[in-house]
Amino acid sequence: MADRGSTLTSNHWGVGLVETDGERITAVGNHPRDPAPNRLNENIPDSLYGPGRIRRPAVRASWLEHGAAAKRGERGRDPFVEVSWDEVLDLLAGEITRIRTEHGNQSIYAGSYGWSSAGRVHHAQGLLKRFLNTQGGFVRSEGNYSYNAALVLLPYIVGPFYRHVPQSTRWSVVADHSDLVVAFGGLAERNTRVCDGGASLHRFPGSLQACADAGVRFVNVSPLRADMTEDLGGEWMPIQPGTDTAMMLALAFVLLEEGLHDQAFLDRYTVGFDRVAAYLRGKSDGQPKTPQWAAALTGLDANRLTALAREMAAGRTMITTTASLQRGDYGEQPLWATVTLAAILGQIGLPGGGYTIAMAVNANIGNTGRLFRAGVVDQGINPVREMLPVAMISEMLLNPGGAYSYKGQEWQFPDARMVWWAGGNPFHHHQDLNRLRDAFSRPETVVINEISWTATARHADIVLPVAAPQERTDFGAGQSDDVLVPMPAHASPAYEARLEYDIYAELAARLGNPEAFTKGRDAEGWTRRLWRDTQQMAEKQGLSLPDWDAFIEGDMVELPDPSPDQVFLADFRADPEGSPLPTPSGRIELFCAKIDSFGLADCPGQATWFPPRDSREEGPLALISGQPGTRLHSQQDDGAYSRSMKIKGREPVLIHPSDAAARGISDGAIVELFNSRGRCLAGARVTNEVRVGCIFLWTGAWYDPDFESLGAEGTPLDRHGNPNVLTHDLRTSSLSQSPAAHSARVEVRVWPHDETPPAVRAFEPPTLIRRK
Ligand SMILES: Nc1nc2c(c(=O)[nH]1)N[C@H]1C(S)=C(S)[C@@H](COP(=O)(O)OP(=O)(O)OC[C@H]3O[C@@H](n4cnc5c(=O)[nH]c(N)nc54)[C@H](O)[C@@H]3O)O[C@H]1N2
Ligand SMILES: Nc1nc2c(c(=O)[nH]1)N[C@H]1C(S)=C(S)[C@@H](COP(=O)(O)OP(=O)(O)OC[C@H]3O[C@@H](n4cnc5c(=O)[nH]c(N)nc54)[C@H](O)[C@@H]3O)O[C@H]1N2
Ligand SMILES: [Mo]
């Protein structure tokens, strides 16, 4: 190994420069051309070789003994038996055959949501789906955890989210044209360390600084001051989470009452403003959406809201709304209210005006785009029709055959007997983990491909240890990244881990149709094939890429930005008849007859205020579980950088000094967070960076249930600090059925000083025993 010239690798958080000792990866640094490198690469070496790495195939002990008749409620606490690759593949091939024969392919759920790793060929979900499609198919999932409400809502009212993101206005245009940026959910640098498929050159900090240098004024509407770097000199409006819709409606109310709305824009480019105006004035519900009304809900000053509305109308204003807002109760509403407010201002489609959704939720939005797509392993055709809106996993497993509503239609849950996950960690990403544990006690067989002993791996029956990105040959070409990165294998797969490609090829051989999966190629053959496809796509753009052998030994290849001066919806503004929107009316739907016709109480036909659902009884504090700065989600939480930020081994929870004082909590103390759904420990970080009444616990600390310490409802204490033991598993609305993690309430108390808190065990492997 490591005989290649290139030392590069690609991750969702950036390019890495790999150092090895000839056998193992010893350090990973950053690319010298990255203008704003981060420290996430520091997690790699420890995570690859630490105790959390899965070393050999493993089978849950009682499943090995009893197969699908094994007790299912013991998942997550049962010991495992390590077995050989031959044995595990024989077992799995037999189980696939049994499930297919007894229940059909529609009983295999392989929606398998998750971010897995960068790399075009060794894409975990893509390969799993390709394999299962050659075996009769599987139940897929639809949507994602990131911006699902946007995915479903926006096509009805403006156009697909996947048009918003690549076409969003560039920061350089904001610097040149905007006077004011009002950022709902802030513009957190921490989140721009990452982009799916790769974030090679981190331009966000520089782009924002250029705006500030050009005199653009920023307003950070967020419960966290740190969601905007101090250098920008922005104003912090510490809003109560879940109340942005009220604030946006109040801003719109002021514009309307003061005649600052752009009637000509509304007439020409939108439908339904009369309904919006009636709602703003309280004609339809008796409540005018005044700044005083919004002030009571948001905790912001009514006069400041009035003044802000006037400032927004006085110059060129860009409204940005992060994804976080729509990952809360009724998450469709802040999106619709954003569009409504921007339409009333009338600057949509003008340089530096209008709105963008999901600005600052990744490195590349607003900074760069991709000139051409890259080659991809074809997933084939899935003969199974059944699907699942991605966040309904617990509901599906708990209610096979149950009915639900989605996009205005009635659907039925499939009866999933086998669950197969590759490249995701539901015991990190899903809400209400105690409910998920219950749900995971239902299927007959749970299979996982993993690098590390995550909580999901511990809840599986069959665990397949797989190679990490630095242990396989591939190339990085992120969806919106303007760079192609060679990813030579720098070390052999550690211990007995294998390439997932090889695992499927062997399974397909056991099931009798290997060619259907491999098409006669090995993994390296696919890599060359995909590179050739990529070269051809480049050629169509007049660019010539090096051939594979030169590329894989060389440096990353930078591509020109296809549209550096992009202005979102400029084409529509210039010619609304010639470039209509793909909505029913061809215009922006401030009132949407289609959605209205669904008759959904939780998502009516126009932007509407709903208060978040958790009652005060759940706890006095609002819990925000934002993305961690020290890792990607739960990936490599056992790495050096992620661990360095823990407090006595627990995930830090940010709490305001007055909330801390009221509970006798001092900085660095171990605290217990709890509500009716669950409990976890965390380390207190007392800081006035957070709003009063609000606490922050980052996502991604590996869930670490202590079955020795059961709460009143029989729920185990999470020793480490995963917020999803506290979040609710309600959907944003029955329109989109999206996750709503950011709308949980909790209470916090000091862990009693005289009691030693239980040690964190998350980074150790589960108990491994000998076969009976
Ligand atoms: N409370 C709360 N919960 C949230 C959120 C929130 O804001 N609050 N945010 C949500 C969001 S936006 C998201 S996107 C999700 C993220 O949820 P996930 O995408 O599930 O999180 P990751 O930690 O990235 O999980 C990826 C897993 O894949 C494994 N992996 C990496 N590479 C490979 C590979 O090549 N093959 C295989 N087989 N496995 C691999 C990693 O070890 C890791 O365990 O979390 C969601 N959950
Ligand atoms: N370093 C790092 N970066 C990441 C990720 C990661 O795991 N690590 N994950 C990536 C992924 S998959 C995604 S989807 C994006 C997610 O991007 P976002 O969804 O934007 O990220 P969050 O961190 O959940 O939220 C951003 C901020 O929104 C604020 N906020 C939360 N709720 C509310 C609210 O109701 N109102 C207002 N006004 N503000 C609120 C919080 O202060 C929070 O800090 O991040 C990406 N970037
Ligand atoms: Mo996400």
Tab-separated table of C-alpha atoms in Angstrom, residues 114 194 196 369 429 480 605 670 710:
chain	number	residue	atom	x	y	z
A	114	GLY	CA	-27.136	8.664	6.289
A	194	VAL	CA	-18.970	20.539	5.548
A	196	ASP	CA	-22.008	16.444	1.026
A	369	GLY	CA	-21.061	25.455	-8.042
A	429	HIS	CA	-29.883	10.875	13.746
A	480	SER	CA	-21.519	21.312	-5.532
A	605	GLY	CA	-52.846	27.083	2.301
A	670	ILE	CA	-21.672	17.210	35.018
A	710	LEU	CA	-33.440	2.851	34.321
